[in-house]
PDB file of C-alpha atoms in Angstrom:
ATOM      1  CA  UNK A   1      -0.061  -0.181   0.153  1.00 43.00           C
ATOM      2  CA  UNK A   2       2.911   2.026   0.367  1.00 56.00           C
ATOM      3  CA  UNK A   3       4.215   1.703  -3.021  1.00 81.00           C
ATOM      4  CA  UNK A   4       3.049   4.293  -5.380  1.00 93.00           C
ATOM      5  CA  UNK A   5       4.241   3.002  -8.269  1.00 93.00           C
ATOM      6  CA  UNK A   6       1.252   2.084  -9.669  1.00 93.00           C
ATOM      7  CA  UNK A   7      -0.224   5.366  -9.031  1.00 95.00           C
ATOM      8  CA  UNK A   8       2.766   6.960 -10.607  1.00 96.00           C
ATOM      9  CA  UNK A   9       1.770   4.847 -13.618  1.00 94.00           C
ATOM     10  CA  UNK A  10      -2.032   5.846 -13.467  1.00 95.00           C
ATOM     11  CA  UNK A  11      -0.723   9.490 -13.681  1.00 96.00           C
ATOM     12  CA  UNK A  12       1.538   9.636 -16.355  1.00 96.00           C
ATOM     13  CA  UNK A  13      -1.064   7.282 -18.773  1.00 95.00           C
ATOM     14  CA  UNK A  14      -3.491  11.011 -18.523  1.00 96.00           C
ATOM     15  CA  UNK A  15      -3.959  13.467 -21.065  1.00 96.00           C
ATOM     16  CA  UNK A  16      -1.608  16.148 -20.378  1.00 98.00           C
ATOM     17  CA  UNK A  17      -3.894  18.872 -18.694  1.00 98.00           C
ATOM     18  CA  UNK A  18      -1.363  22.403 -18.915  1.00 98.00           C
ATOM     19  CA  UNK A  19      -0.025  22.163 -22.548  1.00 98.00           C
ATOM     20  CA  UNK A  20       3.033  19.186 -22.582  1.00 98.00           C
ATOM     21  CA  UNK A  21       1.873  18.547 -18.343  1.00 98.00           C
ATOM     22  CA  UNK A  22       0.401  16.469 -16.163  1.00 98.00           C
ATOM     23  CA  UNK A  23      -0.301  18.905 -13.880  1.00 98.00           C
ATOM     24  CA  UNK A  24      -1.593  17.046 -10.350  1.00 98.00           C
ATOM     25  CA  UNK A  25      -2.806  19.100  -6.843  1.00 98.00           C
ATOM     26  CA  UNK A  26      -2.093  17.652  -3.242  1.00 98.00           C
ATOM     27  CA  UNK A  27      -4.290  19.993  -1.711  1.00 98.00           C
ATOM     28  CA  UNK A  28      -5.847  19.355   2.836  1.00 98.00           C
ATOM     29  CA  UNK A  29      -5.522  20.872   5.660  1.00 98.00           C
ATOM     30  CA  UNK A  30      -2.106  22.514   6.829  1.00 97.00           C
ATOM     31  CA  UNK A  31      -0.123  19.491   8.624  1.00 96.00           C
ATOM     32  CA  UNK A  32      -2.087  16.581   7.189  1.00 97.00           C
ATOM     33  CA  UNK A  33       1.045  15.293   5.563  1.00 96.00           C
ATOM     34  CA  UNK A  34       0.627  16.888   2.220  1.00 97.00           C
ATOM     35  CA  UNK A  35       4.421  17.644   1.577  1.00 97.00           C
ATOM     36  CA  UNK A  36       5.538  14.025   2.612  1.00 96.00           C
ATOM     37  CA  UNK A  37       3.007  12.514   0.472  1.00 97.00           C
ATOM     38  CA  UNK A  38       3.951  14.931  -2.783  1.00 98.00           C
ATOM     39  CA  UNK A  39       7.729  13.887  -1.938  1.00 97.00           C
ATOM     40  CA  UNK A  40       6.761  10.262  -2.218  1.00 96.00           C
ATOM     41  CA  UNK A  41       4.696  10.304  -4.892  1.00 97.00           C
ATOM     42  CA  UNK A  42       7.251  12.675  -6.762  1.00 97.00           C
ATOM     43  CA  UNK A  43      10.142  10.228  -6.000  1.00 96.00           C
ATOM     44  CA  UNK A  44       7.757   7.727  -7.867  1.00 96.00           C
ATOM     45  CA  UNK A  45       6.949   9.729 -11.275  1.00 97.00           C
ATOM     46  CA  UNK A  46      10.863  10.643 -11.777  1.00 95.00           C
ATOM     47  CA  UNK A  47      13.509   8.459 -11.537  1.00 88.00           C
ATOM     48  CA  UNK A  48      16.124   7.553  -9.023  1.00 82.00           C
ATOM     49  CA  UNK A  49      17.900  10.311  -9.327  1.00 88.00           C
ATOM     50  CA  UNK A  50      15.390  12.746 -10.281  1.00 94.00           C
ATOM     51  CA  UNK A  51      11.960  12.742  -8.903  1.00 97.00           C
ATOM     52  CA  UNK A  52       8.888  14.923 -10.538  1.00 98.00           C
ATOM     53  CA  UNK A  53       8.995  18.022 -10.053  1.00 98.00           C
ATOM     54  CA  UNK A  54       7.181  19.934  -6.811  1.00 98.00           C
ATOM     55  CA  UNK A  55       6.126  23.410  -6.731  1.00 98.00           C
ATOM     56  CA  UNK A  56       5.160  24.043  -2.536  1.00 98.00           C
ATOM     57  CA  UNK A  57       2.726  26.743  -2.000  1.00 98.00           C
ATOM     58  CA  UNK A  58       4.697  27.574   0.767  1.00 95.00           C
ATOM     59  CA  UNK A  59       7.043  29.491  -1.731  1.00 97.00           C
ATOM     60  CA  UNK A  60       4.156  31.550  -3.074  1.00 97.00           C
ATOM     61  CA  UNK A  61       2.108  32.255  -0.418  1.00 95.00           C
ATOM     62  CA  UNK A  62       3.057  35.338   2.271  1.00 93.00           C
ATOM     63  CA  UNK A  63       2.732  36.921   5.528  1.00 91.00           C
ATOM     64  CA  UNK A  64       0.958  39.047   3.815  1.00 91.00           C
ATOM     65  CA  UNK A  65      -1.013  37.299   1.521  1.00 92.00           C
ATOM     66  CA  UNK A  66      -1.369  33.628   2.913  1.00 94.00           C
ATOM     67  CA  UNK A  67      -4.430  32.343  -0.344  1.00 96.00           C
ATOM     68  CA  UNK A  68      -3.961  35.481  -2.017  1.00 95.00           C
ATOM     69  CA  UNK A  69      -1.142  34.261  -4.843  1.00 97.00           C
ATOM     70  CA  UNK A  70      -3.180  33.272  -7.988  1.00 97.00           C
ATOM     71  CA  UNK A  71      -2.812  36.210  -9.969  1.00 97.00           C
ATOM     72  CA  UNK A  72       0.826  35.197  -9.593  1.00 96.00           C
ATOM     73  CA  UNK A  73       0.554  31.284 -10.127  1.00 97.00           C
ATOM     74  CA  UNK A  74      -1.733  31.521 -13.302  1.00 98.00           C
ATOM     75  CA  UNK A  75       1.359  34.357 -15.096  1.00 97.00           C
ATOM     76  CA  UNK A  76       5.278  32.805 -13.027  1.00 97.00           C
ATOM     77  CA  UNK A  77       3.637  28.583 -13.809  1.00 98.00           C
ATOM     78  CA  UNK A  78       0.772  28.099 -15.098  1.00 98.00           C
ATOM     79  CA  UNK A  79       0.916  30.151 -18.447  1.00 98.00           C
ATOM     80  CA  UNK A  80       4.864  29.394 -19.318  1.00 98.00           C
ATOM     81  CA  UNK A  81       3.543  25.179 -18.930  1.00 98.00           C
ATOM     82  CA  UNK A  82       0.664  25.484 -21.370  1.00 98.00           C
ATOM     83  CA  UNK A  83       3.133  27.108 -23.865  1.00 98.00           C
ATOM     84  CA  UNK A  84       5.561  24.368 -23.015  1.00 98.00           C
ATOM     85  CA  UNK A  85       7.825  26.448 -21.326  1.00 98.00           C
ATOM     86  CA  UNK A  86       9.918  26.346 -17.614  1.00 98.00           C
ATOM     87  CA  UNK A  87       8.532  28.082 -15.281  1.00 98.00           C
ATOM     88  CA  UNK A  88      10.155  30.768 -13.038  1.00 98.00           C
ATOM     89  CA  UNK A  89       9.007  31.687  -9.269  1.00 97.00           C
ATOM     90  CA  UNK A  90      10.413  33.893  -7.220  1.00 96.00           C
ATOM     91  CA  UNK A  91       9.564  31.893  -3.786  1.00 97.00           C
ATOM     92  CA  UNK A  92       9.390  33.631  -0.291  1.00 97.00           C
ATOM     93  CA  UNK A  93      11.681  33.537   2.657  1.00 96.00           C
ATOM     94  CA  UNK A  94       9.985  33.151   5.641  1.00 93.00           C
ATOM     95  CA  UNK A  95      12.064  33.975   8.225  1.00 91.00           C
ATOM     96  CA  UNK A  96      12.985  37.041   5.869  1.00 95.00           C
ATOM     97  CA  UNK A  97       9.565  37.870   5.085  1.00 94.00           C
ATOM     98  CA  UNK A  98      10.394  38.610   1.400  1.00 96.00           C
ATOM     99  CA  UNK A  99      10.122  37.058  -1.619  1.00 96.00           C
ATOM    100  CA  UNK A 100      13.732  35.993  -3.236  1.00 97.00           C
ATOM    101  CA  UNK A 101      15.364  35.382  -6.399  1.00 97.00           C
ATOM    102  CA  UNK A 102      13.539  33.116  -9.604  1.00 97.00           C
ATOM    103  CA  UNK A 103      13.432  29.678  -8.776  1.00 97.00           C
ATOM    104  CA  UNK A 104      13.188  27.375 -12.107  1.00 98.00           C
ATOM    105  CA  UNK A 105      10.085  24.653 -12.008  1.00 98.00           C
ATOM    106  CA  UNK A 106      10.996  22.279 -15.642  1.00 97.00           C
ATOM    107  CA  UNK A 107       8.901  21.034 -17.693  1.00 97.00           C
ATOM    108  CA  UNK A 108       8.185  16.942 -16.711  1.00 97.00           C
ATOM    109  CA  UNK A 109       5.032  14.793 -18.295  1.00 97.00           C
ATOM    110  CA  UNK A 110       3.802  15.093 -14.631  1.00 98.00           C
ATOM    111  CA  UNK A 111       4.384  18.386 -12.483  1.00 98.00           C
ATOM    112  CA  UNK A 112       2.722  18.247  -8.638  1.00 98.00           C
ATOM    113  CA  UNK A 113       1.473  21.461  -6.732  1.00 98.00           C
ATOM    114  CA  UNK A 114       1.867  20.839  -2.876  1.00 98.00           C
ATOM    115  CA  UNK A 115      -0.518  23.339  -0.833  1.00 98.00           C
ATOM    116  CA  UNK A 116      -3.501  24.479   1.373  1.00 98.00           C
ATOM    117  CA  UNK A 117      -5.490  26.054  -1.847  1.00 98.00           C
ATOM    118  CA  UNK A 118      -3.623  23.490  -4.597  1.00 98.00           C
ATOM    119  CA  UNK A 119      -7.194  22.398  -6.009  1.00 98.00           C
ATOM    120  CA  UNK A 120      -8.714  25.596  -5.899  1.00 98.00           C
ATOM    121  CA  UNK A 121     -11.524  26.654  -8.604  1.00 98.00           C
ATOM    122  CA  UNK A 122      -9.333  29.038 -10.121  1.00 98.00           C
ATOM    123  CA  UNK A 123      -6.271  25.913 -10.982  1.00 98.00           C
ATOM    124  CA  UNK A 124      -8.888  23.432 -11.523  1.00 98.00           C
ATOM    125  CA  UNK A 125      -9.373  23.083 -15.559  1.00 97.00           C
ATOM    126  CA  UNK A 126      -5.660  23.119 -15.748  1.00 98.00           C
ATOM    127  CA  UNK A 127      -5.342  19.837 -13.389  1.00 98.00           C
ATOM    128  CA  UNK A 128      -5.206  16.402 -14.537  1.00 97.00           C
ATOM    129  CA  UNK A 129      -5.883  15.108 -11.333  1.00 97.00           C
ATOM    130  CA  UNK A 130      -6.496  16.609  -7.812  1.00 98.00           C
ATOM    131  CA  UNK A 131      -5.703  14.932  -4.246  1.00 98.00           C
ATOM    132  CA  UNK A 132      -7.033  15.621  -0.913  1.00 98.00           C
ATOM    133  CA  UNK A 133      -5.266  14.258   1.880  1.00 98.00           C
ATOM    134  CA  UNK A 134      -8.395  13.239   4.097  1.00 97.00           C
ATOM    135  CA  UNK A 135      -6.977  14.210   7.507  1.00 96.00           C
ATOM    136  CA  UNK A 136      -9.710  16.662   9.208  1.00 96.00           C
ATOM    137  CA  UNK A 137      -8.949  20.170  10.365  1.00 96.00           C
ATOM    138  CA  UNK A 138      -8.654  19.648  13.858  1.00 96.00           C
ATOM    139  CA  UNK A 139      -6.303  16.843  13.874  1.00 96.00           C
ATOM    140  CA  UNK A 140      -3.930  18.469  11.243  1.00 95.00           C
ATOM    141  CA  UNK A 141      -3.709  21.170  12.835  1.00 95.00           C
ATOM    142  CA  UNK A 142      -3.136  19.986  16.337  1.00 94.00           C
ATOM    143  CA  UNK A 143      -0.324  17.712  14.070  1.00 93.00           C
ATOM    144  CA  UNK A 144       0.843  20.933  12.888  1.00 92.00           C
ATOM    145  CA  UNK A 145       1.217  22.828  15.422  1.00 94.00           C
ATOM    146  CA  UNK A 146       3.284  20.360  17.342  1.00 93.00           C
ATOM    147  CA  UNK A 147       5.798  20.317  14.411  1.00 93.00           C
ATOM    148  CA  UNK A 148       6.138  23.674  14.461  1.00 90.00           C
ATOM    149  CA  UNK A 149       6.305  24.133  18.106  1.00 92.00           C
ATOM    150  CA  UNK A 150       4.996  26.768  20.567  1.00 90.00           C
ATOM    151  CA  UNK A 151       6.855  29.890  19.085  1.00 86.00           C
ATOM    152  CA  UNK A 152       4.995  29.879  16.386  1.00 87.00           C
ATOM    153  CA  UNK A 153       1.133  29.753  17.765  1.00 93.00           C
ATOM    154  CA  UNK A 154       0.709  32.927  16.890  1.00 91.00           C
ATOM    155  CA  UNK A 155       1.082  32.542  13.202  1.00 89.00           C
ATOM    156  CA  UNK A 156      -1.488  28.994  13.588  1.00 91.00           C
ATOM    157  CA  UNK A 157      -3.975  30.800  15.148  1.00 93.00           C
ATOM    158  CA  UNK A 158      -3.702  33.231  12.484  1.00 91.00           C
ATOM    159  CA  UNK A 159      -3.345  31.071   9.832  1.00 92.00           C
ATOM    160  CA  UNK A 160      -5.930  27.792  10.922  1.00 94.00           C
ATOM    161  CA  UNK A 161      -8.733  31.366  10.610  1.00 95.00           C
ATOM    162  CA  UNK A 162      -7.221  32.062   7.053  1.00 95.00           C
ATOM    163  CA  UNK A 163      -7.743  28.544   5.963  1.00 96.00           C
ATOM    164  CA  UNK A 164     -11.200  28.147   7.440  1.00 97.00           C
ATOM    165  CA  UNK A 165     -12.313  31.250   5.425  1.00 97.00           C
ATOM    166  CA  UNK A 166     -10.988  29.863   2.109  1.00 97.00           C
ATOM    167  CA  UNK A 167     -12.416  26.646   2.249  1.00 98.00           C
ATOM    168  CA  UNK A 168     -15.204  28.464   3.008  1.00 98.00           C
ATOM    169  CA  UNK A 169     -15.317  30.232  -0.152  1.00 98.00           C
ATOM    170  CA  UNK A 170     -13.455  27.987  -2.368  1.00 98.00           C
ATOM    171  CA  UNK A 171     -13.338  24.455  -1.270  1.00 98.00           C
ATOM    172  CA  UNK A 172     -11.551  22.064  -2.745  1.00 98.00           C
ATOM    173  CA  UNK A 173     -12.446  18.718  -1.442  1.00 98.00           C
ATOM    174  CA  UNK A 174     -15.866  18.281  -2.876  1.00 97.00           C
ATOM    175  CA  UNK A 175     -13.950  18.312  -6.518  1.00 97.00           C
ATOM    176  CA  UNK A 176     -10.956  15.853  -5.990  1.00 97.00           C
ATOM    177  CA  UNK A 177     -10.753  12.875  -7.971  1.00 96.00           C
ATOM    178  CA  UNK A 178      -9.137  10.501  -5.066  1.00 96.00           C
ATOM    179  CA  UNK A 179      -8.412  10.808  -0.803  1.00 97.00           C
ATOM    180  CA  UNK A 180      -5.629   9.756   0.456  1.00 97.00           C
ATOM    181  CA  UNK A 181      -5.672   8.448   3.833  1.00 95.00           C
ATOM    182  CA  UNK A 182      -2.162   7.724   6.023  1.00 92.00           C
ATOM    183  CA  UNK A 183      -2.443   4.219   7.707  1.00 90.00           C
ATOM    184  CA  UNK A 184      -0.419   2.128   9.785  1.00 88.00           C
ATOM    185  CA  UNK A 185       0.904   0.260   6.911  1.00 84.00           C
ATOM    186  CA  UNK A 186       1.163   3.322   4.035  1.00 88.00           C
ATOM    187  CA  UNK A 187      -1.030   5.233   2.081  1.00 93.00           C
ATOM    188  CA  UNK A 188      -4.479   4.545   1.025  1.00 93.00           C
ATOM    189  CA  UNK A 189      -5.625   6.443  -2.354  1.00 94.00           C
ATOM    190  CA  UNK A 190      -9.381   6.149  -2.551  1.00 94.00           C
ATOM    191  CA  UNK A 191     -11.953   7.054  -5.211  1.00 94.00           C
ATOM    192  CA  UNK A 192     -12.768  11.205  -4.677  1.00 95.00           C
ATOM    193  CA  UNK A 193     -15.919  12.467  -4.473  1.00 94.00           C
ATOM    194  CA  UNK A 194     -15.847  14.026  -7.887  1.00 91.00           C
ATOM    195  CA  UNK A 195     -17.433  13.282 -10.664  1.00 85.00           C
ATOM    196  CA  UNK A 196     -15.949   9.612 -12.770  1.00 84.00           C
ATOM    197  CA  UNK A 197     -12.768  10.619 -14.323  1.00 84.00           C
ATOM    198  CA  UNK A 198      -9.862   8.926 -15.802  1.00 84.00           C
ATOM    199  CA  UNK A 199      -8.025   8.942 -12.731  1.00 86.00           C
ATOM    200  CA  UNK A 200     -10.489   7.966 -10.599  1.00 84.00           C
ATOM    201  CA  UNK A 201     -11.635   5.048 -12.467  1.00 83.00           C
ATOM    202  CA  UNK A 202      -7.427   3.494 -12.160  1.00 84.00           C
ATOM    203  CA  UNK A 203      -8.060   3.912  -8.360  1.00 87.00           C
ATOM    204  CA  UNK A 204     -10.988   1.925  -8.292  1.00 82.00           C
ATOM    205  CA  UNK A 205      -9.775  -1.239 -10.483  1.00 78.00           C
ATOM    206  CA  UNK A 206      -6.050  -0.919  -8.816  1.00 75.00           C
ATOM    207  CA  UNK A 207      -8.003  -0.994  -4.758  1.00 70.00           C
ATOM    208  CA  UNK A 208      -9.707  -4.074  -6.887  1.00 57.00           C
ATOM    209  CA  UNK A 209      -7.220  -5.571  -7.715  1.00 50.00           C
TER     210      UNK A 209
END
């Protein structure tokens, strides 16, 4: 169950969604395990020396604008990928409170977007697949707070309010083709609530074998 190679095979079989790229989002509450799952999926999608590219939305968000990054995402990432070009975006330094030198996001058969809001409505038309980390908000936030420690308590207080407002206005889970659950033996990937898709059918068939 922890081997994601079968899932990588299914993603590679999807039709490109953003120019030549199959753009796949991993969304969920802060602390739900998105970055760990995305890293393991990227490893399965790529080669031993070069995993699939992953765009972390923490690099686009900032203290001032935790969710107001849509325009930059469309201009700096979606537009070039849709034209068959590598993307370049300025990542945010959370310690220095500023954006830094542009970073390259290369073209690849599958590119992952990982972060809270990765399945927002402005991005969904360009997605080949949307995964939702199926852990509830309360336990996700508790895990995130324990991970980051008391020094970031004030940040988390503000973040949970902003995240709640975001998902109230622009939910992602109802549009996910797959739900990812962490279990003791590894990840379970189950069909999501969205209408049937090639990805959904692949997941359904794979979990029957």
